[in-house]
XYZ file of C-alpha atoms in Angstrom:
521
model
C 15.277 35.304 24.034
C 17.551 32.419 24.151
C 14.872 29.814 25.128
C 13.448 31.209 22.189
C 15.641 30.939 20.068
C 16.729 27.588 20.733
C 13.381 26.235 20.653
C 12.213 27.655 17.134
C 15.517 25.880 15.640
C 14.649 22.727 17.173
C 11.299 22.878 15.427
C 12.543 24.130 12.160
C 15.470 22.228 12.501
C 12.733 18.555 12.522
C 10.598 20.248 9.639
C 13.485 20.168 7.354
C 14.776 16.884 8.191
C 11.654 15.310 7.528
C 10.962 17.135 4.732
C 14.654 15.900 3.371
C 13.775 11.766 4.514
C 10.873 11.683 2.765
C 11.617 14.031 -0.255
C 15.135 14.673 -0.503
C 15.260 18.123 -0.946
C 14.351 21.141 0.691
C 13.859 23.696 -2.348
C 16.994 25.674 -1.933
C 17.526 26.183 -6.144
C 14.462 26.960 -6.576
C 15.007 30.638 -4.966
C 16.600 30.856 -8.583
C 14.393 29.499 -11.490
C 11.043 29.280 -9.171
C 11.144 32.141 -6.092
C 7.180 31.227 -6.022
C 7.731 27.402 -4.695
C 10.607 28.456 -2.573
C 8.930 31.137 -0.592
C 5.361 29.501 -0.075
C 7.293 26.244 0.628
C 9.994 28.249 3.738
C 6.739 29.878 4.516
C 5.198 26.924 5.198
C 7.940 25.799 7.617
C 8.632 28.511 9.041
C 5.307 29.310 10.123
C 4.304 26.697 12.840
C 8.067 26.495 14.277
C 7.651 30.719 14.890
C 4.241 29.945 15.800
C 4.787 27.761 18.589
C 7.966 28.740 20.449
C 6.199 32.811 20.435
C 4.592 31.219 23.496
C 7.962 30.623 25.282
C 7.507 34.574 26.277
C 4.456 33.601 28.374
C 5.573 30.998 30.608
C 8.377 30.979 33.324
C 9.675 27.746 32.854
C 10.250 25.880 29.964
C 9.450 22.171 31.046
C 6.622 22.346 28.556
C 9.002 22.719 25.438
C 10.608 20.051 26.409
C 7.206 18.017 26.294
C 6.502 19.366 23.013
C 9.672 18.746 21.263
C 9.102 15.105 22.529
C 5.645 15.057 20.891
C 7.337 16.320 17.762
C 10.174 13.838 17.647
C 7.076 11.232 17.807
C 4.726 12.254 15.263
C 7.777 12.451 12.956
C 9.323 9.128 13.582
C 6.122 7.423 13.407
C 4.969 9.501 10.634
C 8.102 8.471 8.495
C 7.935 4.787 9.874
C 4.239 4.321 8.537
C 5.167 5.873 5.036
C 8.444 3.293 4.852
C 6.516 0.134 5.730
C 2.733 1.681 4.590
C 2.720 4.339 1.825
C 1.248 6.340 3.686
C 1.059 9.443 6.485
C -0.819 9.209 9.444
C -4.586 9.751 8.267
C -7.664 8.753 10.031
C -8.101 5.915 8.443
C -4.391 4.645 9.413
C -5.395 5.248 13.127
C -8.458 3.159 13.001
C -6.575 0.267 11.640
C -4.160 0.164 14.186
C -5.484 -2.373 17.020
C -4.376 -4.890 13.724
C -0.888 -4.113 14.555
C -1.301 -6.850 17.883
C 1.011 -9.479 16.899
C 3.088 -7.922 13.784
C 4.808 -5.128 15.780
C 7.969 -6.525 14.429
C 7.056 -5.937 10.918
C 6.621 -2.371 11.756
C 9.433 -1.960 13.612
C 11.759 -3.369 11.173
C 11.369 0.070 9.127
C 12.554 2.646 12.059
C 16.344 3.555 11.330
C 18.723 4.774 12.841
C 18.350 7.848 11.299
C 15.465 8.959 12.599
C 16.977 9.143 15.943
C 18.363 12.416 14.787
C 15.166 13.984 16.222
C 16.037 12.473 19.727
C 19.498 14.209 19.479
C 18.551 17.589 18.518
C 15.938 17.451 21.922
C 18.963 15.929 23.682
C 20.573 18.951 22.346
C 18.202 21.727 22.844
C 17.824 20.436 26.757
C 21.082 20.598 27.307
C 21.679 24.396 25.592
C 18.444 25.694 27.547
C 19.445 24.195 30.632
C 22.937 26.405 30.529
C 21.473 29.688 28.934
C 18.334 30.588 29.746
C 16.847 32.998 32.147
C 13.656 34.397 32.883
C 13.439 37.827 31.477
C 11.491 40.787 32.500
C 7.911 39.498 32.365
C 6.224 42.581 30.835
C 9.209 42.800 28.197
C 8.430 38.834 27.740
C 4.770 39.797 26.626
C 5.561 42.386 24.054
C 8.475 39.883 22.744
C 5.041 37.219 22.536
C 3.226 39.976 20.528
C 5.451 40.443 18.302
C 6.899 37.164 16.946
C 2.766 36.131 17.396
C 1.951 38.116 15.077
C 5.559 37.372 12.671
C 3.961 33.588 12.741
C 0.347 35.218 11.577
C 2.415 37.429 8.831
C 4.149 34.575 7.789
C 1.259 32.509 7.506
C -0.706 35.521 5.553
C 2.146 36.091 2.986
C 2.182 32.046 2.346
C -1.243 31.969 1.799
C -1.593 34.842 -0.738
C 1.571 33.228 -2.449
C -0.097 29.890 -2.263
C -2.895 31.900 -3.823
C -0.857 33.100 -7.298
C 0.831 28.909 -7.157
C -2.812 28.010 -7.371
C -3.584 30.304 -10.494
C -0.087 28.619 -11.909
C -1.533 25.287 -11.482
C -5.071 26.027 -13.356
C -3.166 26.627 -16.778
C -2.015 23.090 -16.662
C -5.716 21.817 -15.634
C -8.428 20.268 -17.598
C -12.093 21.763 -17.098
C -12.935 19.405 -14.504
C -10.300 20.920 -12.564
C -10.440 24.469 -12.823
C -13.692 24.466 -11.539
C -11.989 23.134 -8.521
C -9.074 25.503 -8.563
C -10.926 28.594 -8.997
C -12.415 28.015 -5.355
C -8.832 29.255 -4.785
C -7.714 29.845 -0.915
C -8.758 33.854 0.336
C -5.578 35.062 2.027
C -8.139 37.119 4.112
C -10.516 34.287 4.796
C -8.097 31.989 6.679
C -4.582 34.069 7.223
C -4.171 32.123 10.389
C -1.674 29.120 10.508
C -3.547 26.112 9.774
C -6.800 28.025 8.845
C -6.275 27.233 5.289
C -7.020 23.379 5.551
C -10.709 23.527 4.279
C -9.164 24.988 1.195
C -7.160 22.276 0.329
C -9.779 20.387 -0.179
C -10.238 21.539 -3.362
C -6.489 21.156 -4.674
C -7.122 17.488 -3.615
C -10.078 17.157 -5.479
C -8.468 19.052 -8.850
C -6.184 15.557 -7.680
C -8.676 12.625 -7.418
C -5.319 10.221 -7.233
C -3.682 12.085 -4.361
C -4.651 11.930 -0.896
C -4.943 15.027 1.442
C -1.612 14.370 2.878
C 0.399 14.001 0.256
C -0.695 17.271 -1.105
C -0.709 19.391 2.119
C 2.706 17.770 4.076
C 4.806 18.884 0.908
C 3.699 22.662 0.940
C 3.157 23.049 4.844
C 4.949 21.025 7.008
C 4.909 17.275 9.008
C 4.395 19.605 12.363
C 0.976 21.850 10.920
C -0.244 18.604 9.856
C -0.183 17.195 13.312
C -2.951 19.945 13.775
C -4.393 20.032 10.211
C -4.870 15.961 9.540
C -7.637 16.250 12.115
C -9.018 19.466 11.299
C -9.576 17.961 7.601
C -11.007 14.784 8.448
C -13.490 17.062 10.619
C -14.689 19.419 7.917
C -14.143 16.994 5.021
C -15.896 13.519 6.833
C -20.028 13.166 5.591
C -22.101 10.857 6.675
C -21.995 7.101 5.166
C -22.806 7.319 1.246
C -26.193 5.362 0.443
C -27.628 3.958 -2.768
C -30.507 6.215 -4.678
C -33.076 4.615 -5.804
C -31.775 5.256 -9.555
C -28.581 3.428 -8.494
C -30.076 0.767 -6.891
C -32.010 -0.010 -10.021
C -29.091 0.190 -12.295
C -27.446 -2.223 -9.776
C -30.140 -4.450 -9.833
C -30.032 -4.787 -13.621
C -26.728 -6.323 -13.277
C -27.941 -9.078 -11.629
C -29.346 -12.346 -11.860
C -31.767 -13.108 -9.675
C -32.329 -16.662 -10.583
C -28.422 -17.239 -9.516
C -28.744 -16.129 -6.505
C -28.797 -19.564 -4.799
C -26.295 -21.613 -5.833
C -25.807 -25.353 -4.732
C -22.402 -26.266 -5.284
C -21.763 -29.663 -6.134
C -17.954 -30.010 -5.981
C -15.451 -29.266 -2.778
C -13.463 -26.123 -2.590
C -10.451 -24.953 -0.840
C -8.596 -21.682 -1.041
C -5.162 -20.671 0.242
C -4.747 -17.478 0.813
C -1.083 -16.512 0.691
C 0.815 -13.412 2.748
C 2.471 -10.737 0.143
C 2.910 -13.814 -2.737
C 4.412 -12.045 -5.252
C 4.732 -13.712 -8.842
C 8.418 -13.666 -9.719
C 9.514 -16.408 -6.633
C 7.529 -19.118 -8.725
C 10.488 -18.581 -11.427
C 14.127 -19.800 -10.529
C 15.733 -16.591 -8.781
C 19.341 -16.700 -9.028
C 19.755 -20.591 -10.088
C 17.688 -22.126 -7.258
C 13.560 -22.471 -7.134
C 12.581 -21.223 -3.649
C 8.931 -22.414 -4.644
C 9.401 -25.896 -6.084
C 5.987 -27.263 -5.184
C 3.782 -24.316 -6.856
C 6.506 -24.265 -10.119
C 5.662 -27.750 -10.628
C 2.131 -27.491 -9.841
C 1.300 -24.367 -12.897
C 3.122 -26.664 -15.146
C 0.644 -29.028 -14.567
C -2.027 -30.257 -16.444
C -5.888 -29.297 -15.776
C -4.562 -25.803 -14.122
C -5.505 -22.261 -14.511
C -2.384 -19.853 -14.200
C -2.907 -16.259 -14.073
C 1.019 -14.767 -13.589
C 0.062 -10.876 -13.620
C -2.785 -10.042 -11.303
C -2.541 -6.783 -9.560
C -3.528 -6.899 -6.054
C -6.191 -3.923 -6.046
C -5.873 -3.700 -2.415
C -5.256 0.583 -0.942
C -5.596 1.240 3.212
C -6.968 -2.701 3.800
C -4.244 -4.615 2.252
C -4.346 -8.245 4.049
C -7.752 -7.523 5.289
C -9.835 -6.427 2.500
C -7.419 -8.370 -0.459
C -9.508 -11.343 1.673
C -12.115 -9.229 1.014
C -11.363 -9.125 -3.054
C -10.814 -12.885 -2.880
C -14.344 -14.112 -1.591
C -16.236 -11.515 -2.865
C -14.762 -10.002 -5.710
C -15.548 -6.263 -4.254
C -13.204 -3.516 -4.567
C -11.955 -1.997 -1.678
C -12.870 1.604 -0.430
C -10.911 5.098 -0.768
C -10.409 5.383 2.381
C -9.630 3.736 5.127
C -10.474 -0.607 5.226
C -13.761 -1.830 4.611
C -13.114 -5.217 6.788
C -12.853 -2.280 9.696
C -15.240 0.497 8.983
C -17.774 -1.674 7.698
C -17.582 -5.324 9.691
C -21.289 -5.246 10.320
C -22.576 -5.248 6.577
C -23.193 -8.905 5.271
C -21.044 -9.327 2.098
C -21.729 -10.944 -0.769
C -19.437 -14.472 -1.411
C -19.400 -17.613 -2.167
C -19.276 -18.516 0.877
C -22.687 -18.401 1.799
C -23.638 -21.425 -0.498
C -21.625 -24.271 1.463
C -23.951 -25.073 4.698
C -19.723 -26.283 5.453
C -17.595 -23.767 5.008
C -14.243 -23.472 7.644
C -11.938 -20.298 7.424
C -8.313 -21.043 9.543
C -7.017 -17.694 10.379
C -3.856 -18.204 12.616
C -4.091 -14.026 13.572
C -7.271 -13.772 15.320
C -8.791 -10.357 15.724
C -6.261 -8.834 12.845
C -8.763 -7.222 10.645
C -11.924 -7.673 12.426
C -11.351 -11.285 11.367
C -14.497 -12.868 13.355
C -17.154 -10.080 12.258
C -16.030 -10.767 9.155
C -15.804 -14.400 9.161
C -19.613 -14.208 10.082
C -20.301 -12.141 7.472
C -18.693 -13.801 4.733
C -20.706 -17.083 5.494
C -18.424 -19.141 7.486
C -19.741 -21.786 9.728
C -16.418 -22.397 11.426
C -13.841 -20.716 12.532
C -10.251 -22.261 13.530
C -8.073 -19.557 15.308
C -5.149 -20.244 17.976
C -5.356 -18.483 21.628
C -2.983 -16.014 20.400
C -1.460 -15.140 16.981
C 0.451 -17.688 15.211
C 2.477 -16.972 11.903
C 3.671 -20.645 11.528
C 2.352 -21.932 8.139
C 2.838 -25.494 9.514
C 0.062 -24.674 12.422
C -2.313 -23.236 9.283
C -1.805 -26.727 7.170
C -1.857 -28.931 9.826
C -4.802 -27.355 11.252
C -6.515 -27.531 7.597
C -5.536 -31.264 7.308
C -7.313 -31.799 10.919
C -10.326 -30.397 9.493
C -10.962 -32.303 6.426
C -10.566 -35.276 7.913
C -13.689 -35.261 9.350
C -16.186 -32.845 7.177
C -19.275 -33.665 5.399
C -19.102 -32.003 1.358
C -19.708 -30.299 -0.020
C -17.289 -28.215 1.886
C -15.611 -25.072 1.651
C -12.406 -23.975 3.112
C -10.100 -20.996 3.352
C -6.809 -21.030 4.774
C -4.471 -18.256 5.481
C -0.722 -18.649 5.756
C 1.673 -15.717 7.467
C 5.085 -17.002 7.849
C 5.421 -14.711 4.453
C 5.138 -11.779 6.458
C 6.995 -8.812 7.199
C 9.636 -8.646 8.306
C 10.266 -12.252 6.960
C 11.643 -14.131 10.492
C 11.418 -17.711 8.806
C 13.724 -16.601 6.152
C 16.031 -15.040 9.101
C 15.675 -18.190 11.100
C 15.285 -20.809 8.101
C 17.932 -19.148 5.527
C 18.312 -22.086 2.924
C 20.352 -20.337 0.049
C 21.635 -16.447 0.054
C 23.317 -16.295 -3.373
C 26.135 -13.505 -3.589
C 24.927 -10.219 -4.323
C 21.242 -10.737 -3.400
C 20.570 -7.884 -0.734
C 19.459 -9.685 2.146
C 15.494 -8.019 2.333
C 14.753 -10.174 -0.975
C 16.605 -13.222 0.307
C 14.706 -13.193 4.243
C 11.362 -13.132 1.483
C 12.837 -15.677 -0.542
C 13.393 -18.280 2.189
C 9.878 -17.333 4.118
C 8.594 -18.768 0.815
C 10.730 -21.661 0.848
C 9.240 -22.602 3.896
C 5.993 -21.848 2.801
C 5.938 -23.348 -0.227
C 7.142 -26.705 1.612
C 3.868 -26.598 3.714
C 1.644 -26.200 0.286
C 2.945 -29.511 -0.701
C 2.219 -31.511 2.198
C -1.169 -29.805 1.991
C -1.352 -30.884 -1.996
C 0.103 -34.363 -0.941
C -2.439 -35.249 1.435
C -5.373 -34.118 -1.008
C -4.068 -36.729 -3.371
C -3.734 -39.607 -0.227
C -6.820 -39.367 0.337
C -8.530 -39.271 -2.591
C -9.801 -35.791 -2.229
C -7.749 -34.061 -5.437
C -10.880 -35.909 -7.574
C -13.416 -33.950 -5.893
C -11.426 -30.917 -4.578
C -10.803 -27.030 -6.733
C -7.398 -25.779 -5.199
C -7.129 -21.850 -5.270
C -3.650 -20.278 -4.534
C -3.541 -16.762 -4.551
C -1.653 -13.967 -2.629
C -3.268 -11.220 -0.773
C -1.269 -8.517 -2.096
C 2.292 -7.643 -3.433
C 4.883 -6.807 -0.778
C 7.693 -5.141 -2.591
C 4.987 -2.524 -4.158
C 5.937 0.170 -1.586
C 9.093 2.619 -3.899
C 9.815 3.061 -0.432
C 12.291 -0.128 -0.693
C 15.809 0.047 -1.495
C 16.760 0.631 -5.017
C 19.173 -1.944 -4.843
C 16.383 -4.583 -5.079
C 15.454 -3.316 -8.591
C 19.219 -3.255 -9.304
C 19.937 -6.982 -8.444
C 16.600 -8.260 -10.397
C 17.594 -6.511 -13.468
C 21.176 -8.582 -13.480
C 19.578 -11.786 -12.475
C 17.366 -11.237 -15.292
C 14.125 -11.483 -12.778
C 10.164 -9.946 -13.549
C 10.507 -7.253 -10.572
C 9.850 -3.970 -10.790
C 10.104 -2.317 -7.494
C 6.172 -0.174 -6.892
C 4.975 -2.671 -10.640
C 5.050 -6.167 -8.750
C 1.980 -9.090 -9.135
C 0.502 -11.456 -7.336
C -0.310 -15.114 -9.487
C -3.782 -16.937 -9.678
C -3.411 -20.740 -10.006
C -7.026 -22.757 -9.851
C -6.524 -26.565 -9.494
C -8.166 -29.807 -10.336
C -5.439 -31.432 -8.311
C -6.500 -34.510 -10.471
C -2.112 -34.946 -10.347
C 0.037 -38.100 -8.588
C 1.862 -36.350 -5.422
C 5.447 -34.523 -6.081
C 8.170 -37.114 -5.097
């Protein structure tokens, strides 16, 4: 009974710590002014911890708890790690993007705290309590001990399903139409009574939720340890096959286009610079000092285009498929990134009317980056042997290559020194004003250093005579301080400094150039 006992508190113990680092509160008034929420949501916890340490009665030693608990402590620490630096849970979508993580394992690690250790400590903890109080009981007492905690775990899971049930019929009278429809496919208590039998049925609730993701609807109610065993048990019953065109859609499509456009011979040179996580707000003077001094100038220029409030409508692809947005003006998927699930498909761009077109991409195989390259129209591809996030390597590389191209030409070129988790401005710092928490100022001076390699890039275009027959487009890829999951302190510190931020509400800027401008001096 002991190994029992001290294994179900390790597992409820984790369930509830999660549940308080990513929520911050576990429901305890609500046994007060809403007993319905508090029992289906300690119902739902309770559940899979009872579930899984009932089998402790069937085994003689407990090496295999141990194991467990391990797996637990990992699921959780990546699960809240991913949602810190991503958004997002594990999904299936996450796990097929994650050969892109080759090369930016810092950026990801940079969001594990200390505090999740505490899941380490309570296995540290349970080891050590086992190793001094357990011992094997009677073996036949052992398997009536199973049955009957076995089937607590099934009555627990019955009772939070027919209470889930009446939460569901709460729900409908604040629906529309639309979603009642949904709702009133409402979960059978003695359809799927067994713990994580009741997955299917959430479907609907997401549906009733087109906004909300499976996750973030299940985790809540259930737990981060039934979702270890539910994520994939949705994906399976929820997954169709790839979505095709009708023949009615296909002609409405086909309406919207021009056919007699469809070849276009450009007659002027273009190059786009494709920015990592450029927010808006740097190009303004943050805290008395202009970390981007060559772009401020350059949108007060004449002959420019400056779009300041452009939300990156980038979801699961983010990098990858705001490239996508950039040279083909698509919209990215529901699920999952289209740059990965769908690097075979031949995309419509821009690209594909230069016979010269060059892409420098200093992270090769980070988003299926040469499928894609293919596929977007390049005829060249510059890449280093092996990931390289200096900016000066991505101008200097660009500057190689127009030096000896015939136009018209096209050219993209992709910086990353901006990245997470900002190492120029760690190892570059040029100006940490008092009071600026230190996330914002590593970004800040990333930029700096960025921003310095955009002006040699500008300079040379106007050295050689190429800012007369050259469009400039400077754009970011997506916002980087969009995630809430950042410190409120950063929305604290803009709102004295008087800055455009608004932590989860940030934009990316747009500037188109002539470049038809004498160099900065």
């Amino acid at each position: 009974m002991d190994g029992f006992i001290l294994f179900f508190c390790s597992i409820f113990a984790k369930e509830l710590i999660f549940h308080w680092y990513v929520y911050h509160s576990v429901l305890i008034s609500s046994f007060f002014h809403a007993p319905l929420d508090f029992f289906v949501f300690w119902l739902g916890k309770l559940t899979p911890a009872l579930l899984i340490s009932s089998f402790v009665f069937l085994s003689k030693r407990l090496w295999w708890t141990i194991v467990v608990s391990v797996i637990i402590d990992v699921w959780c620490i990546v699960n809240l790690t991913l949602l810190r630096s991503y958004g997002s849970f594990i999904t299936w979508g996450v796990v097929s993007l994650a050969s892109n993580l080759h090369g930016f394992e810092d950026a990801v690690i940079t969001y594990i705290h200390t505090d999740t250790f505490n899941y380490f400590f309570i296995t540290i903890a349970y080891v050590f309590l086992i190793s001094i109080t357990y011992k094997l009981k009677n073996k036949q007492q052992d398997r009536i001990y199973f049955l009957v905690f076995f089937t607590l775990a099934l009555a627990s899971s019955f009772l939070d399903k027919y209470l889930y049930s009446f939460q569901i019929d709460n729900w409908s009278d604040r629906m529309d139409a639309r979603e009642i429809k949904y709702s009133n496919q409402r979960i059978n208590p003695f359809e799927s009574y067994f713990p994580f039998g009741d997955v299917h049925h959430w479907a609907y609730v997401v549906r009733a939720y087109e906004d909300a993701e499976f996750s973030e609807i299940y985790v809540p109610h259930q737990s981060i340890v039934s979702y270890f065993v539910a994520m994939p048990l949705y994906h399976f019953w929820t997954t169709g096959k790839m979505q095709k065109m009708t023949d009615t859609e296909k002609a409405q499509f086909n309406q919207l286009i021009d056919i007699s456009k469809q070849h276009i011979t450009p007659k002027t040179n273009l190059i786009v610079l494709l920015v990592e996580s450029l927010e808006s707000w740097p190009l303004d003077s943050v805290a008395g000092f202009e970390y981007m001094p060559n772009l401020s100038r350059l949108v007060k220029r004449d002959n420019i285009l400056f779009c300041k409030r452009i939300k990156s409508e980038t979801k699961h692809g983010n990098s990858g498929d705001g490239q996508m947005i950039v040279l083909s003006g698509l919209l990215p998927i529901d699920d999952g990134a289209a740059c990965c699930l769908y690097d075979e498909n031949v995309y419509p761009s821009y690209i594909h009317s230069y016979d010269n077109a060059v892409i420098v991409n200093p992270s090769p195989g980070a988003w299926h980056q040469t499928e894609m390259s293919h596929n977007y129209g390049f005829t060249k591809v510059i890449e280093p042997k092996e990931n390289n996030i200096s900016d000066e390597w991505v101008i200097n590389s660009m500057i190689d290559a127009l030096q000896n191209i015939d136009t018209p030409f096209c050219m993209l070129g992709i910086t990353m020194s901006s990245h997470l988790p900002f190492t120029y401005g760690k190892e570059h710092p040029i100006y940490h004003p008092n009071g600026m928490p230190q996330v914002m100022s590593n970004y800040l001076n990333s930029l700096y250093y960025t921003d310095i390699c955009i002006g040699h890039l500008i300079d040379y275009l106007h050295s050689c005579g190429l800012d007369k027959s050259v469009t400039l487009v400077i754009t970011g890829d997506h916002a980087i301080f969009r995630d809430p999951n950042y410190s409120q302190e950063l929305d604290d510190y803009a709102v004295t400094q008087g800055i455009d931020f608004k932590n989860g509400y940030t934009y990316i800027p747009l500037i188109i150039s002539g470049l038809n401008t004498p160099p900065f001096s």
